[in-house]
PDB file of C-alpha atoms in Angstrom:
ATOM      1  CA  MET C   1      -2.616  -2.459  -7.475  1.00 78.00           C
ATOM      2  CA  ALA C   2      -3.375  -6.253  -8.661  1.00 80.00           C
ATOM      3  CA  GLU C   3      -6.265  -6.005  -5.958  1.00 83.00           C
ATOM      4  CA  LEU C   4      -7.734  -3.071  -7.828  1.00 80.00           C
ATOM      5  CA  LEU C   5      -7.324  -3.639 -10.995  1.00 78.00           C
ATOM      6  CA  GLU C   6      -8.771  -7.110 -10.145  1.00 80.00           C
ATOM      7  CA  LEU C   7     -11.720  -5.541  -8.960  1.00 78.00           C
ATOM      8  CA  GLN C   8     -12.172  -2.925 -11.907  1.00 75.00           C
ATOM      9  CA  THR C   9     -12.549  -6.248 -14.178  1.00 71.00           C
ATOM     10  CA  SER C  10     -14.905  -8.118 -11.694  1.00 74.00           C
ATOM     11  CA  VAL C  11     -17.389  -4.800 -11.968  1.00 71.00           C
ATOM     12  CA  ALA C  12     -18.577  -6.044 -15.329  1.00 64.00           C
ATOM     13  CA  GLY C  13     -19.763  -9.114 -13.679  1.00 71.00           C
ATOM     14  CA  ALA C  14     -21.708  -7.448 -11.043  1.00 74.00           C
ATOM     15  CA  GLU C  15     -25.681  -8.437 -10.738  1.00 77.00           C
ATOM     16  CA  ASN C  16     -27.264  -5.789  -8.826  1.00 80.00           C
ATOM     17  CA  ALA C  17     -27.264  -2.492  -7.006  1.00 81.00           C
ATOM     18  CA  HIS C  18     -25.957  -3.610  -3.817  1.00 83.00           C
ATOM     19  CA  GLU C  19     -22.787  -5.804  -5.247  1.00 83.00           C
ATOM     20  CA  LEU C  20     -22.117  -2.557  -7.114  1.00 80.00           C
ATOM     21  CA  ARG C  21     -22.246  -0.354  -3.861  1.00 83.00           C
ATOM     22  CA  GLU C  22     -20.128  -2.927  -2.298  1.00 85.00           C
ATOM     23  CA  LEU C  23     -17.359  -2.961  -5.182  1.00 83.00           C
ATOM     24  CA  SER C  24     -17.652   0.783  -4.931  1.00 80.00           C
ATOM     25  CA  ARG C  25     -16.418   1.113  -1.358  1.00 84.00           C
ATOM     26  CA  GLU C  26     -13.666  -1.394  -1.769  1.00 87.00           C
ATOM     27  CA  ARG C  27     -12.553   0.439  -4.858  1.00 83.00           C
ATOM     28  CA  ARG C  28     -12.084   3.944  -2.568  1.00 84.00           C
ATOM     29  CA  ARG C  29     -10.537   1.620   0.457  1.00 88.00           C
ATOM     30  CA  LEU C  30      -7.930   0.382  -2.493  1.00 88.00           C
ATOM     31  CA  VAL C  31      -7.673   3.915  -4.078  1.00 86.00           C
ATOM     32  CA  SER C  32      -6.998   5.546  -0.620  1.00 89.00           C
ATOM     33  CA  VAL C  33      -4.438   3.088   0.622  1.00 91.00           C
ATOM     34  CA  LEU C  34      -2.779   3.358  -3.144  1.00 89.00           C
ATOM     35  CA  VAL C  35      -2.636   7.070  -2.790  1.00 90.00           C
ATOM     36  CA  GLN C  36      -1.182   7.508   0.697  1.00 92.00           C
ATOM     37  CA  ARG C  37       1.538   4.754  -0.434  1.00 91.00           C
ATOM     38  CA  ALA C  38       2.336   7.026  -3.495  1.00 88.00           C
ATOM     39  CA  ARG C  39       2.748  10.270  -0.817  1.00 91.00           C
ATOM     40  CA  LYS C  40       4.870   8.010   0.949  1.00 92.00           C
ATOM     41  CA  VAL C  41       7.076   6.964  -1.568  1.00 90.00           C
ATOM     42  CA  LEU C  42       7.400  10.722  -3.161  1.00 90.00           C
ATOM     43  CA  ASN C  43       8.019  11.684   0.713  1.00 89.00           C
ATOM     44  CA  GLU C  44      10.847   9.531   1.234  1.00 90.00           C
ATOM     45  CA  ASN C  45      12.133  10.454  -2.352  1.00 90.00           C
ATOM     46  CA  GLU C  46      12.184  14.491  -1.142  1.00 87.00           C
ATOM     47  CA  HIS C  47       9.560  14.859  -3.678  1.00 85.00           C
ATOM     48  CA  ALA C  48       6.599  17.099  -1.975  1.00 84.00           C
ATOM     49  CA  PRO C  49       3.786  16.374  -3.340  1.00 85.00           C
ATOM     50  CA  SER C  50       1.435  18.705  -4.248  1.00 88.00           C
ATOM     51  CA  PRO C  51      -2.725  18.104  -3.904  1.00 86.00           C
ATOM     52  CA  GLN C  52      -2.998  18.470  -7.593  1.00 86.00           C
ATOM     53  CA  THR C  53      -0.357  15.357  -7.896  1.00 85.00           C
ATOM     54  CA  MET C  54      -1.982  13.496  -5.558  1.00 88.00           C
ATOM     55  CA  GLY C  55      -5.430  13.956  -7.534  1.00 85.00           C
ATOM     56  CA  ARG C  56      -3.612  13.327 -10.661  1.00 84.00           C
ATOM     57  CA  ILE C  57      -2.351   9.932  -9.448  1.00 84.00           C
ATOM     58  CA  GLU C  58      -6.130   9.120  -7.800  1.00 84.00           C
ATOM     59  CA  ALA C  59      -7.306  10.028 -11.293  1.00 82.00           C
ATOM     60  CA  THR C  60      -4.665   7.856 -13.101  1.00 82.00           C
ATOM     61  CA  LEU C  61      -5.768   4.555 -10.632  1.00 82.00           C
ATOM     62  CA  LEU C  62      -9.744   4.880 -11.577  1.00 79.00           C
ATOM     63  CA  ALA C  63      -9.099   5.366 -15.247  1.00 76.00           C
ATOM     64  CA  ALA C  64      -7.347   2.490 -16.025  1.00 71.00           C
ATOM     65  CA  THR C  65     -10.286   0.604 -17.708  1.00 66.00           C
ATOM     66  CA  SER C  66      -9.063  -1.182 -20.833  1.00 71.00           C
ATOM     67  CA  PRO C  67      -6.956  -4.180 -20.637  1.00 74.00           C
ATOM     68  CA  GLY C  68      -4.125  -2.350 -22.475  1.00 76.00           C
ATOM     69  CA  GLU C  69      -4.253   0.376 -19.288  1.00 76.00           C
ATOM     70  CA  ARG C  70      -4.562  -2.142 -16.651  1.00 74.00           C
ATOM     71  CA  GLU C  71      -1.370  -3.947 -17.767  1.00 79.00           C
ATOM     72  CA  LEU C  72       0.532  -0.188 -17.958  1.00 79.00           C
ATOM     73  CA  LEU C  73      -0.462   0.491 -14.587  1.00 77.00           C
ATOM     74  CA  ARG C  74       0.254  -2.946 -13.121  1.00 78.00           C
ATOM     75  CA  THR C  75       3.310  -3.108 -14.414  1.00 81.00           C
ATOM     76  CA  GLY C  76       4.490   0.847 -13.537  1.00 76.00           C
ATOM     77  CA  ARG C  77       5.271   1.667 -17.132  1.00 72.00           C
ATOM     78  CA  LEU C  78       2.882   4.655 -17.763  1.00 72.00           C
ATOM     79  CA  GLN C  79       4.594   7.613 -20.049  1.00 70.00           C
ATOM     80  CA  LYS C  80       1.587  10.063 -18.769  1.00 76.00           C
ATOM     81  CA  GLU C  81      -1.296   9.866 -16.660  1.00 76.00           C
ATOM     82  CA  LEU C  82      -4.301   8.421 -17.557  1.00 72.00           C
ATOM     83  CA  THR C  83      -7.149  10.569 -17.665  1.00 66.00           C
ATOM     84  CA  GLY C  84     -10.900   9.658 -17.858  1.00 57.00           C
ATOM     85  CA  GLY C  85     -13.408  11.721 -19.235  1.00 45.00           C
ATOM     86  CA  GLY C  86     -16.257  11.522 -16.902  1.00 41.00           C
ATOM     87  CA  PHE C  87     -18.519   8.812 -14.787  1.00 42.00           C
ATOM     88  CA  ASP C  88     -18.289   5.818 -17.713  1.00 38.00           C
ATOM     89  CA  THR C  89     -14.561   5.985 -17.887  1.00 39.00           C
ATOM     90  CA  GLY C  90     -13.719   5.226 -14.185  1.00 41.00           C
ATOM     91  CA  ILE C  91     -13.806   2.006 -12.793  1.00 40.00           C
ATOM     92  CA  TRP C  92     -17.518   1.851 -14.290  1.00 43.00           C
ATOM     93  CA  GLY C  93     -16.095   2.317 -17.710  1.00 42.00           C
ATOM     94  CA  ALA C  94     -15.344  -1.535 -17.409  1.00 41.00           C
ATOM     95  CA  MET C  95     -19.293  -2.215 -17.218  1.00 41.00           C
ATOM     96  CA  GLU C  96     -20.372  -0.642 -20.692  1.00 36.00           C
ATOM     97  CA  PRO C  97     -19.423  -0.417 -24.022  1.00 34.00           C
ATOM     98  CA  ARG C  98     -17.859   2.762 -24.939  1.00 35.00           C
ATOM     99  CA  ALA C  99     -20.003   3.389 -28.404  1.00 34.00           C
ATOM    100  CA  GLU C 100     -23.036   5.461 -27.488  1.00 35.00           C
ATOM    101  CA  SER C 101     -26.687   3.744 -28.728  1.00 35.00           C
ATOM    102  CA  GLN C 102     -28.344   5.095 -31.810  1.00 37.00           C
ATOM    103  CA  ALA C 103     -31.692   4.544 -29.938  1.00 39.00           C
ATOM    104  CA  THR C 104     -33.677   7.029 -29.107  1.00 44.00           C
ATOM    105  CA  GLY C 105     -34.556   7.615 -25.106  1.00 47.00           C
ATOM    106  CA  PRO C 106     -32.885   6.048 -22.261  1.00 52.00           C
ATOM    107  CA  THR C 107     -31.366   2.266 -22.961  1.00 56.00           C
ATOM    108  CA  PRO C 108     -31.295  -0.280 -20.661  1.00 59.00           C
ATOM    109  CA  SER C 109     -27.769   0.564 -20.234  1.00 67.00           C
ATOM    110  CA  ARG C 110     -28.073   4.325 -20.039  1.00 70.00           C
ATOM    111  CA  THR C 111     -30.491   4.010 -17.219  1.00 77.00           C
ATOM    112  CA  ARG C 112     -28.531   1.200 -15.143  1.00 76.00           C
ATOM    113  CA  ARG C 113     -25.424   4.177 -15.407  1.00 77.00           C
ATOM    114  CA  ARG C 114     -27.872   6.900 -14.031  1.00 79.00           C
ATOM    115  CA  ASP C 115     -29.250   4.739 -11.284  1.00 79.00           C
ATOM    116  CA  LEU C 116     -24.950   3.842 -10.436  1.00 81.00           C
ATOM    117  CA  GLU C 117     -24.107   7.537 -10.693  1.00 81.00           C
ATOM    118  CA  ARG C 118     -27.275   8.414  -7.998  1.00 82.00           C
ATOM    119  CA  ALA C 119     -26.708   5.735  -5.842  1.00 83.00           C
ATOM    120  CA  GLU C 120     -22.687   6.341  -5.831  1.00 83.00           C
ATOM    121  CA  LYS C 121     -23.745  10.199  -5.419  1.00 82.00           C
ATOM    122  CA  LEU C 122     -26.395   9.584  -2.556  1.00 84.00           C
ATOM    123  CA  GLU C 123     -23.593   7.081  -1.138  1.00 84.00           C
ATOM    124  CA  ALA C 124     -21.058  10.010  -0.913  1.00 81.00           C
ATOM    125  CA  GLU C 125     -23.462  12.143   0.352  1.00 84.00           C
ATOM    126  CA  ALA C 126     -24.369   9.793   3.160  1.00 83.00           C
ATOM    127  CA  HIS C 127     -20.749   9.505   4.082  1.00 83.00           C
ATOM    128  CA  ALA C 128     -20.482  13.253   4.175  1.00 83.00           C
ATOM    129  CA  ALA C 129     -23.277  13.326   6.234  1.00 84.00           C
ATOM    130  CA  THR C 130     -21.998  10.380   8.361  1.00 86.00           C
ATOM    131  CA  ARG C 131     -18.755  12.377   9.001  1.00 85.00           C
ATOM    132  CA  GLU C 132     -20.782  15.754   9.800  1.00 88.00           C
ATOM    133  CA  ALA C 133     -22.708  14.169  12.301  1.00 86.00           C
ATOM    134  CA  ALA C 134     -19.463  12.858  14.047  1.00 87.00           C
ATOM    135  CA  GLU C 135     -18.055  16.433  14.179  1.00 88.00           C
ATOM    136  CA  LEU C 136     -20.885  17.555  15.663  1.00 90.00           C
ATOM    137  CA  ARG C 137     -21.300  15.258  18.326  1.00 90.00           C
ATOM    138  CA  THR C 138     -17.280  15.991  19.138  1.00 90.00           C
ATOM    139  CA  ALA C 139     -18.252  19.438  19.150  1.00 90.00           C
ATOM    140  CA  ALA C 140     -21.324  19.118  20.889  1.00 91.00           C
ATOM    141  CA  GLY C 141     -19.540  17.349  23.754  1.00 91.00           C
ATOM    142  CA  ARG C 142     -16.955  19.964  24.120  1.00 91.00           C
ATOM    143  CA  LEU C 143     -19.478  22.285  24.461  1.00 93.00           C
ATOM    144  CA  ARG C 144     -20.923  20.175  26.952  1.00 93.00           C
ATOM    145  CA  ARG C 145     -18.132  20.002  29.194  1.00 94.00           C
ATOM    146  CA  LYS C 146     -17.246  23.585  28.704  1.00 94.00           C
ATOM    147  CA  ALA C 147     -20.748  24.377  30.067  1.00 94.00           C
ATOM    148  CA  LYS C 148     -20.260  21.859  32.853  1.00 93.00           C
ATOM    149  CA  ARG C 149     -16.874  24.140  33.980  1.00 94.00           C
ATOM    150  CA  ALA C 150     -18.937  27.407  33.312  1.00 94.00           C
ATOM    151  CA  GLU C 151     -21.738  25.921  35.836  1.00 94.00           C
ATOM    152  CA  ALA C 152     -18.928  24.782  38.338  1.00 94.00           C
ATOM    153  CA  GLN C 153     -17.415  28.253  38.345  1.00 95.00           C
ATOM    154  CA  ALA C 154     -20.900  30.125  38.495  1.00 95.00           C
ATOM    155  CA  SER C 155     -21.617  28.085  41.391  1.00 94.00           C
ATOM    156  CA  GLU C 156     -18.394  28.753  42.978  1.00 95.00           C
ATOM    157  CA  VAL C 157     -18.750  32.767  42.379  1.00 95.00           C
ATOM    158  CA  GLU C 158     -22.315  32.277  43.765  1.00 95.00           C
ATOM    159  CA  GLY C 159     -20.221  30.816  46.762  1.00 95.00           C
ATOM    160  CA  ARG C 160     -18.393  33.623  47.115  1.00 95.00           C
ATOM    161  CA  ALA C 161     -20.885  36.235  47.080  1.00 95.00           C
ATOM    162  CA  GLU C 162     -23.053  34.450  49.588  1.00 95.00           C
ATOM    163  CA  ARG C 163     -19.954  34.324  51.544  1.00 95.00           C
ATOM    164  CA  ALA C 164     -19.312  38.020  50.624  1.00 95.00           C
ATOM    165  CA  GLU C 165     -22.559  39.599  51.727  1.00 95.00           C
ATOM    166  CA  SER C 166     -22.495  37.503  55.056  1.00 94.00           C
ATOM    167  CA  LYS C 167     -19.503  39.043  55.730  1.00 93.00           C
ATOM    168  CA  ALA C 168     -20.998  42.209  54.911  1.00 93.00           C
ATOM    169  CA  ALA C 169     -23.845  41.967  56.573  1.00 92.00           C
ATOM    170  CA  GLU C 170     -21.668  41.010  60.118  1.00 92.00           C
ATOM    171  CA  ALA C 171     -19.818  44.378  59.702  1.00 90.00           C
ATOM    172  CA  ARG C 172     -22.623  45.813  59.208  1.00 90.00           C
ATOM    173  CA  ASN C 173     -24.372  44.416  62.368  1.00 90.00           C
ATOM    174  CA  LYS C 174     -21.125  45.148  64.372  1.00 88.00           C
ATOM    175  CA  LEU C 175     -21.143  48.872  63.096  1.00 86.00           C
ATOM    176  CA  ASP C 176     -25.216  49.370  63.734  1.00 79.00           C
ATOM    177  CA  PRO C 177     -25.301  49.702  67.804  1.00 66.00           C
TER     178      PRO C 177
END
């Protein structure tokens, strides 16, 4: 937990998109570990967690952006779940002040936020595509093995058919004087 909360604080010091991507990957890894630990604790204490409960735990882990929220999370003294209001209130909320700018048009912080949103979305799509490719490779391997078995069976059946035709020809020859 301390590692995740430190990571949320360090996002503000990120200097480039590459560093933000690395922090995002690390955030997903840490949140996944913590969610799995929460599931284990709930199961060990005979509380079967629903997918909704696990989702709320994950959202709370990501929503602790203010120092006060992080301290409550660190000490385990939450009285209710934390909820984020979207992209800028999650881990990335530490990067920008919450007050909206009065300027018209995109400000550097809005442009940066959009770029970060786009980068995170593309990264998620790439991850999903990689997972799908691995699943398709596995399915293709299964189909190749199945096709080889079918070819072997077909070859065996062809051999039996040839032997049966040969026996039939022999039988015909014996019948014909």
